[in-house]
Coordinates of C-alpha atoms in Angstrom, one line a residue:
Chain A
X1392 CA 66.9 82.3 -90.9
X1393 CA 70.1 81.1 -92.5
X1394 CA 71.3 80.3 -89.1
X1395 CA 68.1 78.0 -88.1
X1396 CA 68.8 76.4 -91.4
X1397 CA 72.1 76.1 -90.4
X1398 CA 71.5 74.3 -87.2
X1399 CA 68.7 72.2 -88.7
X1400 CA 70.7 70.5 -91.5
X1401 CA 73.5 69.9 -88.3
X1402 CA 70.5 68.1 -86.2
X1403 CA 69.6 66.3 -89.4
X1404 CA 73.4 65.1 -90.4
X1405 CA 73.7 64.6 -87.0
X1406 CA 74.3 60.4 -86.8
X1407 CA 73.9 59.1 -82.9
X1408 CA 77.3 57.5 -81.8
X1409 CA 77.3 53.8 -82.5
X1410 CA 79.0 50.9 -79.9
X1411 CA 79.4 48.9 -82.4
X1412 CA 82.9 48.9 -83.6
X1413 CA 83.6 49.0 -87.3
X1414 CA 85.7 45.3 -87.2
X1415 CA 82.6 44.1 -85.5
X1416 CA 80.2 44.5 -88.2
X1417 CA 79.2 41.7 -90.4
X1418 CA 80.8 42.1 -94.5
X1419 CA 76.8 40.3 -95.4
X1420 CA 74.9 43.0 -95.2
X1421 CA 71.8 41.3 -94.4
X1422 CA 73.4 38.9 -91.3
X1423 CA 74.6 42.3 -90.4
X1424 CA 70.5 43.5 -90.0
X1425 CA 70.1 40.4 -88.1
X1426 CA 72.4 40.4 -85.9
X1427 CA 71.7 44.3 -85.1
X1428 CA 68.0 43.7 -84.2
X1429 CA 68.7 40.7 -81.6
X1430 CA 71.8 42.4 -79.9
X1431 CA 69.3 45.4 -79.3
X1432 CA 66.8 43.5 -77.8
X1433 CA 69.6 41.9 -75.3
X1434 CA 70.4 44.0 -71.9
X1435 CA 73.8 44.4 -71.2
X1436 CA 73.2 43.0 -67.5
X1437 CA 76.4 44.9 -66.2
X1438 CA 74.5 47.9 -67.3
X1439 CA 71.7 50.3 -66.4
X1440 CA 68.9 49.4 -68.8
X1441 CA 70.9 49.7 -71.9
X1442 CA 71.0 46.9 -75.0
X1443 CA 74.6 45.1 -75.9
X1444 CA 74.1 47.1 -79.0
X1445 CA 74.4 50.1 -77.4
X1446 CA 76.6 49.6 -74.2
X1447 CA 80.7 50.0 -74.3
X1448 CA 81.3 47.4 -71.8
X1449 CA 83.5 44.5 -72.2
X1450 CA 80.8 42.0 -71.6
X1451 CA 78.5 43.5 -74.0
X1452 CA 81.0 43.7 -76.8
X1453 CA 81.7 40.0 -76.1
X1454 CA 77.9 38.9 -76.1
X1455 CA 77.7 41.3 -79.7
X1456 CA 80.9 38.7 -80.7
X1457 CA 78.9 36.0 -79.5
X1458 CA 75.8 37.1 -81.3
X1459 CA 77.1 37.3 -84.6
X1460 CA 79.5 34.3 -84.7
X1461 CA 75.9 32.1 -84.0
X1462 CA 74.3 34.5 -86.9
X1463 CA 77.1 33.6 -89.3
X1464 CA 76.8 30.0 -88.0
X1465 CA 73.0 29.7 -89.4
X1466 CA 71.2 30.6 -86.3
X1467 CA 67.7 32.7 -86.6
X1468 CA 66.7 35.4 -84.2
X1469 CA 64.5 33.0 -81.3
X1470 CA 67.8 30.6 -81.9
X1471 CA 70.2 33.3 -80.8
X1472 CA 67.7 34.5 -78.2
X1473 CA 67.0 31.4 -76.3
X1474 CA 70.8 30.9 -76.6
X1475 CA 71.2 33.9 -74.7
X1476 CA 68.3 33.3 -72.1
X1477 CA 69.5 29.6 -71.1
X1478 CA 72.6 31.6 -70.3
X1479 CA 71.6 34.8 -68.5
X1480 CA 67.8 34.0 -67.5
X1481 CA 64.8 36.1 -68.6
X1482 CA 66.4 39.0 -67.5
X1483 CA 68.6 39.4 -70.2
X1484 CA 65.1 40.2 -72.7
X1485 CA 64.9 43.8 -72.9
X1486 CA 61.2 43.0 -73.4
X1487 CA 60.4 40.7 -70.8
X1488 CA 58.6 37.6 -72.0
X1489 CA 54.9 36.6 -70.4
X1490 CA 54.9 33.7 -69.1
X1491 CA 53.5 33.3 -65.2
X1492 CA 56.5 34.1 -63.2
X1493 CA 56.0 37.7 -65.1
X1494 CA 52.1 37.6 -64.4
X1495 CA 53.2 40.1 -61.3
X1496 CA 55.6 42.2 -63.7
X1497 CA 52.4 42.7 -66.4
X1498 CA 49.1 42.9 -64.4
X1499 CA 50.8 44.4 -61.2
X1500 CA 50.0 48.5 -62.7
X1501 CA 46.3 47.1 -63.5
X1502 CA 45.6 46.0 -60.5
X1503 CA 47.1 49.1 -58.4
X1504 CA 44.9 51.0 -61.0
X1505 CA 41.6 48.9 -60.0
X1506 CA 42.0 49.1 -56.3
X1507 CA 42.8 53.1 -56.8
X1508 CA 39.8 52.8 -58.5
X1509 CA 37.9 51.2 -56.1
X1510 CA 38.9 53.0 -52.9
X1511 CA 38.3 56.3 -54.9
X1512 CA 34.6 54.8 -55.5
X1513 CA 34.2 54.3 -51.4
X1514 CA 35.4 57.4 -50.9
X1515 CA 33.0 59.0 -52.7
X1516 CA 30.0 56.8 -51.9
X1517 CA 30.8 57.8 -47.9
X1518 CA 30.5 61.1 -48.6
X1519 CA 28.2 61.3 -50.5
X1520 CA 25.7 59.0 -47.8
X1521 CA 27.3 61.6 -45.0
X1522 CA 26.3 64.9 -46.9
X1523 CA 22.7 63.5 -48.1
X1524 CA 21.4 60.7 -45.7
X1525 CA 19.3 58.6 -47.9
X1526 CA 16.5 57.8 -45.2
X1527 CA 15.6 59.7 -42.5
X1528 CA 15.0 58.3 -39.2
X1529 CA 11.4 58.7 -38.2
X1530 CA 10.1 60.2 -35.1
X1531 CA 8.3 57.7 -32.5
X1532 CA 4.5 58.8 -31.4
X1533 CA 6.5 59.9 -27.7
X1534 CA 9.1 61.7 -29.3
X1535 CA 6.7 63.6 -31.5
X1536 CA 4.5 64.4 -28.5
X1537 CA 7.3 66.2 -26.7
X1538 CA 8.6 68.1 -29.8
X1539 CA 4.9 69.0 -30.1
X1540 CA 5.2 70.4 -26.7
X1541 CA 8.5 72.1 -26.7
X1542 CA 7.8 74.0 -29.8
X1543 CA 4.5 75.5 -28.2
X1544 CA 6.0 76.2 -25.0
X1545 CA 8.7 78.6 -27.2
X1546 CA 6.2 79.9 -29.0
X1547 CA 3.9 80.9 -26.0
X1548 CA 6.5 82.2 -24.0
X1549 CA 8.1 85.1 -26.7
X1550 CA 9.8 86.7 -23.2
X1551 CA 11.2 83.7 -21.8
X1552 CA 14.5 85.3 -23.2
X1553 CA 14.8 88.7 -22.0
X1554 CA 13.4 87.6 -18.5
X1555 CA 16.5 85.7 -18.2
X1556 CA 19.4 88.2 -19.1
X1557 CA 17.6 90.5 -16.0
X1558 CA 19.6 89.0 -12.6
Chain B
X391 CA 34.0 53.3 -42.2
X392 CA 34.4 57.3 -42.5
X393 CA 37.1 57.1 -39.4
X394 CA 38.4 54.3 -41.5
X395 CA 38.4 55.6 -44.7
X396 CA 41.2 58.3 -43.8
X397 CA 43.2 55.3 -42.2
X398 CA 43.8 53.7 -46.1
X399 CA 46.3 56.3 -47.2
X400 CA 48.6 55.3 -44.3
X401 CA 47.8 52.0 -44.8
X402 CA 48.6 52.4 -48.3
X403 CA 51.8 54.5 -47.4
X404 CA 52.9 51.5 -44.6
X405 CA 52.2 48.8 -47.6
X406 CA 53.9 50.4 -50.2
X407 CA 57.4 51.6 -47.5
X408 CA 57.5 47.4 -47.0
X409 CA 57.3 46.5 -50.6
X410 CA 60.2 48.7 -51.0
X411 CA 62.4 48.1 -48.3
X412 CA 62.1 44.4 -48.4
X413 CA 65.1 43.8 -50.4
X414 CA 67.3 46.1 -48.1
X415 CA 66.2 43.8 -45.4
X416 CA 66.8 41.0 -47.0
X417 CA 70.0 42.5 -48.3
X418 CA 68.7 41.2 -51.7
X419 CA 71.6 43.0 -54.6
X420 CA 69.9 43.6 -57.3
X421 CA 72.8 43.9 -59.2
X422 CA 73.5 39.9 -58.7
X423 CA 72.1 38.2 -61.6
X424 CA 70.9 34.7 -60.4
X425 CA 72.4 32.1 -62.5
X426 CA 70.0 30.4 -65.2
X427 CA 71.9 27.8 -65.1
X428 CA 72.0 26.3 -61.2
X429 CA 71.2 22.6 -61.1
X430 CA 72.0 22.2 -64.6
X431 CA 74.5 20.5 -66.5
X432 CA 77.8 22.7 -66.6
X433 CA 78.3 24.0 -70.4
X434 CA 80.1 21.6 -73.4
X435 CA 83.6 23.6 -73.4
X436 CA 86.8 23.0 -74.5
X437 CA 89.7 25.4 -73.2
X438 CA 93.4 25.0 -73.9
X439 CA 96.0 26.0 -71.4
X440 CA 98.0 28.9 -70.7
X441 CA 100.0 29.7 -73.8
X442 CA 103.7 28.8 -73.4
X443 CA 102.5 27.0 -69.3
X444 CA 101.3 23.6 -70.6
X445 CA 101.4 22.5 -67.6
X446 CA 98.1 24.6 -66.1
X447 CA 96.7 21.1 -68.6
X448 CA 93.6 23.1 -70.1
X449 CA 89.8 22.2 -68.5
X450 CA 87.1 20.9 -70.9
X451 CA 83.6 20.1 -69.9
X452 CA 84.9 16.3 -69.3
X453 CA 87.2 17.2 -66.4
X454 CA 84.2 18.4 -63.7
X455 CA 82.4 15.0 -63.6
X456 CA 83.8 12.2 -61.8
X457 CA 84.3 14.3 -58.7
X458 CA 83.1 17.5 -57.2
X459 CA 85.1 21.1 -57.9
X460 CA 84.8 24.8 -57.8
X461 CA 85.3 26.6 -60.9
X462 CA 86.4 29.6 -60.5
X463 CA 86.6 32.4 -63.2
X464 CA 89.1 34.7 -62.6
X465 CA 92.1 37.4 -64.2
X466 CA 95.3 38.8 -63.4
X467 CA 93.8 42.3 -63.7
X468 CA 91.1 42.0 -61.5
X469 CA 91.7 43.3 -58.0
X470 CA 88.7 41.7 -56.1
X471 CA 90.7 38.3 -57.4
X472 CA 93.9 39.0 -55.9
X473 CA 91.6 39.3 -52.6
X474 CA 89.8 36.0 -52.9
X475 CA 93.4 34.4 -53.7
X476 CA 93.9 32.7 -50.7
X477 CA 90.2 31.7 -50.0
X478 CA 90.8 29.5 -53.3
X479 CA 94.4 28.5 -52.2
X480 CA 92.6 27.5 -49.1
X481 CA 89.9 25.3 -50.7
X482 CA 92.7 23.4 -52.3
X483 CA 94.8 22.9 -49.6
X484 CA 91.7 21.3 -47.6
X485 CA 91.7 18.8 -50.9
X486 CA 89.1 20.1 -52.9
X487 CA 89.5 20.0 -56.4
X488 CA 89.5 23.8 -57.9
X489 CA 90.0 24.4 -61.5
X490 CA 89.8 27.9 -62.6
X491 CA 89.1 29.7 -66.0
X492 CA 91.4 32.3 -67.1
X493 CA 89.6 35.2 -68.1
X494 CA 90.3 38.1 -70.8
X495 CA 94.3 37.6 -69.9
X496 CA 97.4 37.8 -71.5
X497 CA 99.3 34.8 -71.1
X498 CA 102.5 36.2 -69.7
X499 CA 100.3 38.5 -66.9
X500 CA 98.9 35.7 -65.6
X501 CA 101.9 33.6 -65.8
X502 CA 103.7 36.1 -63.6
X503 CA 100.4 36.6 -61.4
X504 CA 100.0 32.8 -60.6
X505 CA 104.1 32.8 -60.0
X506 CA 103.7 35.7 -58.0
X507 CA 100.3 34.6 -56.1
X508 CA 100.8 30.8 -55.9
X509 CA 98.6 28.4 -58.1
X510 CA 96.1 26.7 -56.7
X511 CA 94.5 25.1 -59.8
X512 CA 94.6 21.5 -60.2
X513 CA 94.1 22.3 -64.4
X514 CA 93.2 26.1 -65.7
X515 CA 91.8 26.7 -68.8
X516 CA 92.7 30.1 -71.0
X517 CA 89.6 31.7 -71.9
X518 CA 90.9 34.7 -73.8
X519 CA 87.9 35.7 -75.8
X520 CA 85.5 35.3 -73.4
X521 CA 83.4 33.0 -75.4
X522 CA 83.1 30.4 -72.5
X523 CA 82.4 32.8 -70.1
X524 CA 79.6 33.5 -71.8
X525 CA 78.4 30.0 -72.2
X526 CA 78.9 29.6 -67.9
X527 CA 76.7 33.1 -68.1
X528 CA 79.7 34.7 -66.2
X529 CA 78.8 38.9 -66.2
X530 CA 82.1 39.8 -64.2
X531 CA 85.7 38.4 -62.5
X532 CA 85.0 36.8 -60.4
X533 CA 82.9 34.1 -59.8
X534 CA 83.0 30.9 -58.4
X535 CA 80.4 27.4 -59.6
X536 CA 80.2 24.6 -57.3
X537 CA 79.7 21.6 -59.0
X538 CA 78.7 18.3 -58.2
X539 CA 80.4 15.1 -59.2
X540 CA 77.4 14.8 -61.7
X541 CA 79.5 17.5 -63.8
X542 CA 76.0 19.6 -62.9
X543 CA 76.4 23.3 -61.2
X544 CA 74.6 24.0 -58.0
X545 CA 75.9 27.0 -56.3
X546 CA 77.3 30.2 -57.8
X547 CA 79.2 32.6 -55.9
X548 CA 79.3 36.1 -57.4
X549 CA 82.0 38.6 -56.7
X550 CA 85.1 38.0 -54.3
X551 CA 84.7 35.0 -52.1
X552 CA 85.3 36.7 -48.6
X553 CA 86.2 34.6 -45.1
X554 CA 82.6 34.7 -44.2
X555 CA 80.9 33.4 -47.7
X556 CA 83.9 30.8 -47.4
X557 CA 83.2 29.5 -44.3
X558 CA 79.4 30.1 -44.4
X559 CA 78.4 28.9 -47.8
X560 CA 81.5 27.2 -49.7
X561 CA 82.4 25.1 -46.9
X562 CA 78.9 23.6 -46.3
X563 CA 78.1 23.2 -50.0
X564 CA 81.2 21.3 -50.6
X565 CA 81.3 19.4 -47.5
X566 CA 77.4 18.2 -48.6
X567 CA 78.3 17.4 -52.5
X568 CA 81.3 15.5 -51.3
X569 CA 79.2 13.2 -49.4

């Protein structure tokens, strides 16, 4: 018990490592806030999926530099951001922006979904119409007359069969 | 249409295969960022020369309109810039105008690198926070911007200029914004 305690109040105390680096960080508190939520919504675009505020590469640290010297300059977040995109492209939003070059990027999965859906409702619909034909085909008057006389002639004949197996 | 109906997951398969290898046919990188900032004006910048080489004059935003240049961003540290070094020498002996920007360096490395490698900047500007960089949207060393007398950039080369990008997409693109 003492030990599960133990390695719960670790977990707690447990900080995650920050990129940041201490002579980074703003004295004004508040700037500081500000310029933390922009530089993680920026991709480090030498990196794998990762914000500047999280990635150790050079170029990231000099974007976060870059961030916060327009922060202590006056500028707001969507300031900093465009700043940013007129620089890098779109690609440099962690959140990518919808706008209709991006139309692909958000409706693409919802129209994969709706043809899955669709072909999944074919599918069904042909099997269905294969196991239980809907309408069956009706005999003509000819057709019915020979049927007619096939049945009769296996009924009258119950030996027909074992005459044959005899050579 | 039940015949067909068990052709649509190879179909779908076949569709899906070409989607993804597109870009491998197209030898599209997706780790090449396309510049933002092609056909636009090249960033308001001011860079002072090499500390203690006045003579590599500094490049401001002022210096890339009147005729066209290649900028090219480049360090002492980086490797794949020693191996683009004579592709740039090159482009300046054939009387193109080729400015670089000195990035991330200490002024006496790349003093002894351009003494050691040849200089074939016509002005070099020391960019040793990589603040302008940033402005040109430069993510690595090196890259190259062709620009236009207009002082506006229209090609970016990313990574080492090798022989073939040289004579296959510099070439051209200068020859054309020369004219």
């Amino acid at each position: 018990m003492k030990r599960a305690l133990f390695a719960l109040a670790l977990l707690l105390a447990a900080a995650p490592a920050l990129a940041v680096n201490p002579d980074e960080i703003l004295s004004d508190p508040g700037l500081e806030a500000l310029a933390r939520t922009i530089t993680r919504q920026l991709r480090c675009v030498v990196c794998q999926n990762q914000s500047i505020d999280d990635s150790e590469a050079n170029l990231a640290r000099d974007m976060r530099r870059v961030v916060r010297t327009r922060v202590l300059a006056g500028d707001g977040e969507r300031q900093v951001l465009a700043f940013m995109v007129a620089r890098y492209g779109d690609f440099v939003l962690l959140d990518p922006p919808f706008k209709p070059k991006t139309y692909a990027l958000w409706f693409g999965p919802w129209v994969v979904l709706a043809l899955a859906g669709m072909i999944a409702l074919l599918w069904f619909r042909v099997k269905r119409s294969v196991a239980a034909p809907t309408s069956v085909p009706q005999l003509s008057a000819a057709e019915r007359t020979r049927l007619d006389a096939l049945l009769a002639e296996i009924d009258g004949e119950p030996h027909a069969r074992g005459r044959e197996r005899k050579p | 249409m039940r015949k067909l109906g068990y052709a649509v997951p190879a179909l779908l398969f076949l569709a899906i295969a070409l989607l993804f290898a597109t870009p491998f046919a197209l030898r599209l990188d997706s780790h090449i960022l396309p510049s933002a900032l092609i056909d636009l004006p090249a960033p308001e910048f001011a860079l002072p020369p090499i500390e203690g080489r006045p003579q590599t004059l500094g490049l401001a935003t002022a210096d890339l309109s009147g005729k066209p240049s290649i900028v090219n961003v480049f360090a002492s540290w980086c490797v794949p810039c020693l191996a683009e070094h004579p592709m740039i020498s090159r482009l300046a002996e054939e009387g193109f105008t080729v400015y670089g920007i000195d990035h991330r360096d200490p002024p006496d490395a790349v003093g002894a690198w351009l003494d050691r490698n040849g200089n074939p900047y016509a002005r070099i500007g020391a960019d040793r926070d990589a603040s302008v960089s940033i402005d040109w949207g430069v993510t690595g060393v090196p890259e190259t911007f062709l620009i236009d007398r207009k002082g506006r950039i229209r090609h970016k080369i990313v990574g080492p200029m090798t022989p073939d990008i040289f004579a296959e997409e510099v070439l051209p693109w200068m020859r054309e914004l020369a004219r």
